[in-house]
Short mmCIF file of C-alpha atoms in Angstrom, two decimals:
data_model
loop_
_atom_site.label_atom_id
_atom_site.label_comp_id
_atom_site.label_asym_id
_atom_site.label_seq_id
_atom_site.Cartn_x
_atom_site.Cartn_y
_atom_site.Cartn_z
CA UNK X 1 0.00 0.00 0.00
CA UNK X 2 0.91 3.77 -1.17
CA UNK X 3 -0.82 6.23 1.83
CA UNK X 4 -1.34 9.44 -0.60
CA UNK X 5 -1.08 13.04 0.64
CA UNK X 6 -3.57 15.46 -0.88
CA UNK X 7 -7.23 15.91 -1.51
CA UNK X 8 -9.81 12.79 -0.37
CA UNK X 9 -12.23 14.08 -2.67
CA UNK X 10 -11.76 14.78 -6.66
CA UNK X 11 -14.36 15.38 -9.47
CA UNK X 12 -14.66 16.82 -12.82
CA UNK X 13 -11.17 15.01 -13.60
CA UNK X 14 -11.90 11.88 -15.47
CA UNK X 15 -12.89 14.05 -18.74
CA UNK X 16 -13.14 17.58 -19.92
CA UNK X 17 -15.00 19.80 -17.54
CA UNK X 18 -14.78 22.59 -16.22
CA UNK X 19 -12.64 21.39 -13.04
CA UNK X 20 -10.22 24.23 -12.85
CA UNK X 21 -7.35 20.99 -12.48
CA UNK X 22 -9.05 19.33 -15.60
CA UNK X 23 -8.39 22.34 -18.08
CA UNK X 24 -5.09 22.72 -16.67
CA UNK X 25 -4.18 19.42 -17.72
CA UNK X 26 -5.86 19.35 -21.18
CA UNK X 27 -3.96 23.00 -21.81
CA UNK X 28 -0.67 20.72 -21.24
CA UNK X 29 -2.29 18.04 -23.21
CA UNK X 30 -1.38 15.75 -19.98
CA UNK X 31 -3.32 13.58 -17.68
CA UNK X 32 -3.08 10.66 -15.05
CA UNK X 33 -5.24 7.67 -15.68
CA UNK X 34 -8.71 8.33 -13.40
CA UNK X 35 -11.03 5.62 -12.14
CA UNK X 36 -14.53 6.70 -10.96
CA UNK X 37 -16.62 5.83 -7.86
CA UNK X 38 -20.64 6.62 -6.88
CA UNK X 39 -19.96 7.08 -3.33
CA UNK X 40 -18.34 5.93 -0.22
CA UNK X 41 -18.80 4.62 3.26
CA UNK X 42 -18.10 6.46 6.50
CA UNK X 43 -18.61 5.46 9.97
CA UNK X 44 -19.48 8.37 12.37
CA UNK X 45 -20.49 8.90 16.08
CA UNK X 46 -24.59 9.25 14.55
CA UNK X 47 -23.70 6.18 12.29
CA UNK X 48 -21.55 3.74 13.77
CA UNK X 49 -22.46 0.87 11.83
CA UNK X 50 -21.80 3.27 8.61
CA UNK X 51 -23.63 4.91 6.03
CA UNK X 52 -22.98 5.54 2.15
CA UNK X 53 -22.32 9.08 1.80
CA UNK X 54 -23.93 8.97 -2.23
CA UNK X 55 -22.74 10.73 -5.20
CA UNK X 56 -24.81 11.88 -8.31
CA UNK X 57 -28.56 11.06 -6.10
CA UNK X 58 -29.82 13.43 -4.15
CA UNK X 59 -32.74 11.33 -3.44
CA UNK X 60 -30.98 8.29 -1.48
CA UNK X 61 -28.62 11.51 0.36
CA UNK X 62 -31.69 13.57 1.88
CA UNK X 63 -32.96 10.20 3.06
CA UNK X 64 -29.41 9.84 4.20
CA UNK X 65 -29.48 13.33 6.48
CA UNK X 66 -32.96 13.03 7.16
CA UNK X 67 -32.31 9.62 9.30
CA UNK X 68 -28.83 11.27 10.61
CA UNK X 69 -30.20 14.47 11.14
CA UNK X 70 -32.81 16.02 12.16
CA UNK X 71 -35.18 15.18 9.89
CA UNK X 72 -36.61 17.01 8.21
CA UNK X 73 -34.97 20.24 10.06
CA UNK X 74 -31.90 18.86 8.31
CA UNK X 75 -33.10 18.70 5.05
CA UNK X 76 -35.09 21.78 5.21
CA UNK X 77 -31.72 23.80 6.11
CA UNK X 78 -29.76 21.86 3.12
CA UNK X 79 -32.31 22.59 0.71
CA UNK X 80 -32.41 26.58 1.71
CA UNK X 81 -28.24 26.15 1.63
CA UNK X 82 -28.81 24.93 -1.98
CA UNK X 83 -31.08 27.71 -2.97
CA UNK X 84 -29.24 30.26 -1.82
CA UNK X 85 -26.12 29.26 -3.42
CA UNK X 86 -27.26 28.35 -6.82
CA UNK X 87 -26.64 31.84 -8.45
CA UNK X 88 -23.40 31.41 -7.17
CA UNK X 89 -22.87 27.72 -8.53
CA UNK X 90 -24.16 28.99 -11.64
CA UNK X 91 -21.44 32.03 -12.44
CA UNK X 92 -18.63 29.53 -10.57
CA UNK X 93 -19.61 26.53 -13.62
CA UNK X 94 -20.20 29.73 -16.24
CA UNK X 95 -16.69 31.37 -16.04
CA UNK X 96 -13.69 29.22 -17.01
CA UNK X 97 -10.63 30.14 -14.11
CA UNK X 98 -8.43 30.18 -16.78
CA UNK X 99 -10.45 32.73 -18.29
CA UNK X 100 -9.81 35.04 -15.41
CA UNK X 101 -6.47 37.68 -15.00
CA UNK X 102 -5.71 40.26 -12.57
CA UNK X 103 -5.22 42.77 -15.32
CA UNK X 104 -7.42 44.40 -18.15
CA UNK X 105 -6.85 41.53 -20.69
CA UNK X 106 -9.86 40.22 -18.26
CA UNK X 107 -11.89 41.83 -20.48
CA UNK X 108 -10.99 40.05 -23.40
CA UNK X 109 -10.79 36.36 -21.77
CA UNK X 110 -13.74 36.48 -19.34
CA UNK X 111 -15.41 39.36 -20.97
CA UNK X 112 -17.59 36.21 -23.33
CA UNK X 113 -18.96 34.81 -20.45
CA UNK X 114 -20.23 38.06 -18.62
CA UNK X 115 -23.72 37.24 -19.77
CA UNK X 116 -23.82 34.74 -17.30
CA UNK X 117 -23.01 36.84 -14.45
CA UNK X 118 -26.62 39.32 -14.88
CA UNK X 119 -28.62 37.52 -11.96
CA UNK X 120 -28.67 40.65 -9.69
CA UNK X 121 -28.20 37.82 -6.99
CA UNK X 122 -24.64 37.14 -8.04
CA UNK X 123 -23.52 40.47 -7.69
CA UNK X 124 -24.82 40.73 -4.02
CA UNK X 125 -23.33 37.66 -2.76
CA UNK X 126 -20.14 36.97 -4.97
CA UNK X 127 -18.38 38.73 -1.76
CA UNK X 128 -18.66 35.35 -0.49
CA UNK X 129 -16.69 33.22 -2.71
CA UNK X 130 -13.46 34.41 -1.56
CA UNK X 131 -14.14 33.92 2.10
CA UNK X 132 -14.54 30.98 3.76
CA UNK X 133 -17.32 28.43 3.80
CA UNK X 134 -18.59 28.72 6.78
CA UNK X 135 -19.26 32.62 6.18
CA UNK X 136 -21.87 30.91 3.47
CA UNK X 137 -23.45 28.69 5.10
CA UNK X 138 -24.01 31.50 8.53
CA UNK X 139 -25.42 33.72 5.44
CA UNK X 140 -27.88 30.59 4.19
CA UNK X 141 -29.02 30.02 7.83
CA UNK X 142 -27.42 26.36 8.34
CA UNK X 143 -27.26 26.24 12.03
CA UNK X 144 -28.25 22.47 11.81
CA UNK X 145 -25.41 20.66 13.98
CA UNK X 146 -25.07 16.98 11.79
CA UNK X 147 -24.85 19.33 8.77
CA UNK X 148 -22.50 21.85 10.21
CA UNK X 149 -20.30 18.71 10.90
CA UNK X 150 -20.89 17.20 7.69
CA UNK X 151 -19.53 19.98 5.75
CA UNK X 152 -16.25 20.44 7.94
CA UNK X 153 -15.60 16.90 7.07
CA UNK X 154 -16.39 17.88 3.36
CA UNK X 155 -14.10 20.71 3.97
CA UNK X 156 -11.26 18.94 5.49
CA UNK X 157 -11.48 16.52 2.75
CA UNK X 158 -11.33 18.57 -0.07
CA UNK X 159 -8.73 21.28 1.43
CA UNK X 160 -7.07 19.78 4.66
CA UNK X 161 -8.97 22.37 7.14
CA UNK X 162 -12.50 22.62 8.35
CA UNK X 163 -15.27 25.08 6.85
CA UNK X 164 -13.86 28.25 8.61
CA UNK X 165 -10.79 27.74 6.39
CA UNK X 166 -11.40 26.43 3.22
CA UNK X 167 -12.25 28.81 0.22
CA UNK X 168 -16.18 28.92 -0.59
CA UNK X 169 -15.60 29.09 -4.45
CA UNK X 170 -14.14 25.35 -3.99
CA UNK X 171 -16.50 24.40 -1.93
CA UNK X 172 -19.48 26.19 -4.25
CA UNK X 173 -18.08 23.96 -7.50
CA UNK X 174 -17.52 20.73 -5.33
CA UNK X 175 -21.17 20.74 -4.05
CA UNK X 176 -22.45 21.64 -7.67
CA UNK X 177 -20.27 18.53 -9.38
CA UNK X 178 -21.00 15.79 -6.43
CA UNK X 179 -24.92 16.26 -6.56
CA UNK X 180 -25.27 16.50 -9.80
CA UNK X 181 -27.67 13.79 -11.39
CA UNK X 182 -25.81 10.83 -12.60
CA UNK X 183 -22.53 12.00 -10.97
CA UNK X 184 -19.56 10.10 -10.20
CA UNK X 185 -16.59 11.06 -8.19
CA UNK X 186 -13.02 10.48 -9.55
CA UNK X 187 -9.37 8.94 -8.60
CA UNK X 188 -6.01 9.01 -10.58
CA UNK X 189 -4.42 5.99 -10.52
CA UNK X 190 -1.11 6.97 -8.42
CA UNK X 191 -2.50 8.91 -6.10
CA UNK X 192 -1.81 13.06 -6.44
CA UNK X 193 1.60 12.33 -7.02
CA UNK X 194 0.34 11.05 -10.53
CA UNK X 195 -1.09 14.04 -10.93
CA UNK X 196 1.96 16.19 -10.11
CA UNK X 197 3.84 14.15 -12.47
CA UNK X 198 1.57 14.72 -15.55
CA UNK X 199 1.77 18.40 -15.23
CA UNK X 200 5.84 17.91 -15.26
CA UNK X 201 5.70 16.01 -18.25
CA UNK X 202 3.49 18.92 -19.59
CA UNK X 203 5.25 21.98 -18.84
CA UNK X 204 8.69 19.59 -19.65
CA UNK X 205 6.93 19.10 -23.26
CA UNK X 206 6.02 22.79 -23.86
CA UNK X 207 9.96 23.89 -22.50
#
């Protein structure tokens, strides 16, 4: 056994996306071998004969927090979390990151895909995409103690620190790709050093 160092949790890698990491790698013309998954098991001090935390059916998951929550408190405060971030999920999924600069060529890359930013809602919470998470989910109303939990762990497994200090943009996308219908989550073969190693190759074969 191999006991990899980086993100738990990876989507949007297996093909071309609009995983921030995925267009990197297709701009190199580079990429690790990735196997997919619909989920996982986790044990927890609600659930300690386990549960399967779902991907791609958010069906079988509110069941899921309904019987590990609160019911439906739970769910009620997920779904509210949902709506209220959706104009956000929306320009995050619209706007390429490669598309965006720090100078005033930004008008010429992301400039195209300003049509997608109109929803008045965007522009009065985009504030929050460079904070942290949890300053999102205090702004949604989630007060709900499983789900608070649940999304540290989500946190922690997609950035290495809990909700107060992981980016909400990341978090934003990652809820957006793992719920989506159909969804599957992904793996390179290698762990993230694979992943290291096929953008070296790329920026070796573009000197």
């Amino acid at each position: 056994y191999t006991f990899d160092s980086g993100p738990s949790l990876w989507s949007g890698c297996a093909a071309p996306s609009t995983n921030p990491l995925r267009q990197v790698l297709d701009a190199v013309g580079e990429s690790p071998e990735w196997v997919q998954y619909g989920g996982w098991n986790m044990y927890t001090p609600e659930a300690p004969a386990g549960f399967y935390a779902a991907a791609g059916d958010m069906g079988e998951w509110r069941r899921t927090m309904a019987r590990l929550g609160d019911g439906e408190r739970t769910v009620g405060q997920w779904d509210r979390l949902l709506e209220f971030i959706e104009p956000l999920q929306r320009a995050v999924l619209a706007v390429p990151p490669i598309a965006l600069r720090a100078d005033v060529g930004a008008v010429l890359t992301a400039g195209p895909y300003m049509g997608a930013m109109a929803d008045p809602r965007i522009g009065l919470r985009a504030y929050l995409l460079s904070g942290p998470w949890s300053a999102v989910l205090e702004a949604a109303g989630v007060t709900d103690p499983w789900l608070r939990n649940w999304f540290d762990f989500l946190a922690f497994a997609f950035s290495g620190l809990p909700s107060d200090g992981t980016v909400a943009a990341a978090m934003v996308y990652m809820l957006a790709e793992l719920h989506a219908d159909g969804a599957r989550m992904d793996y390179p073969l290698g762990g993230s050093g694979a992943v290291v190693e096929a953008l070296v190759r790329g920026l070796r074969k573009h000197g």
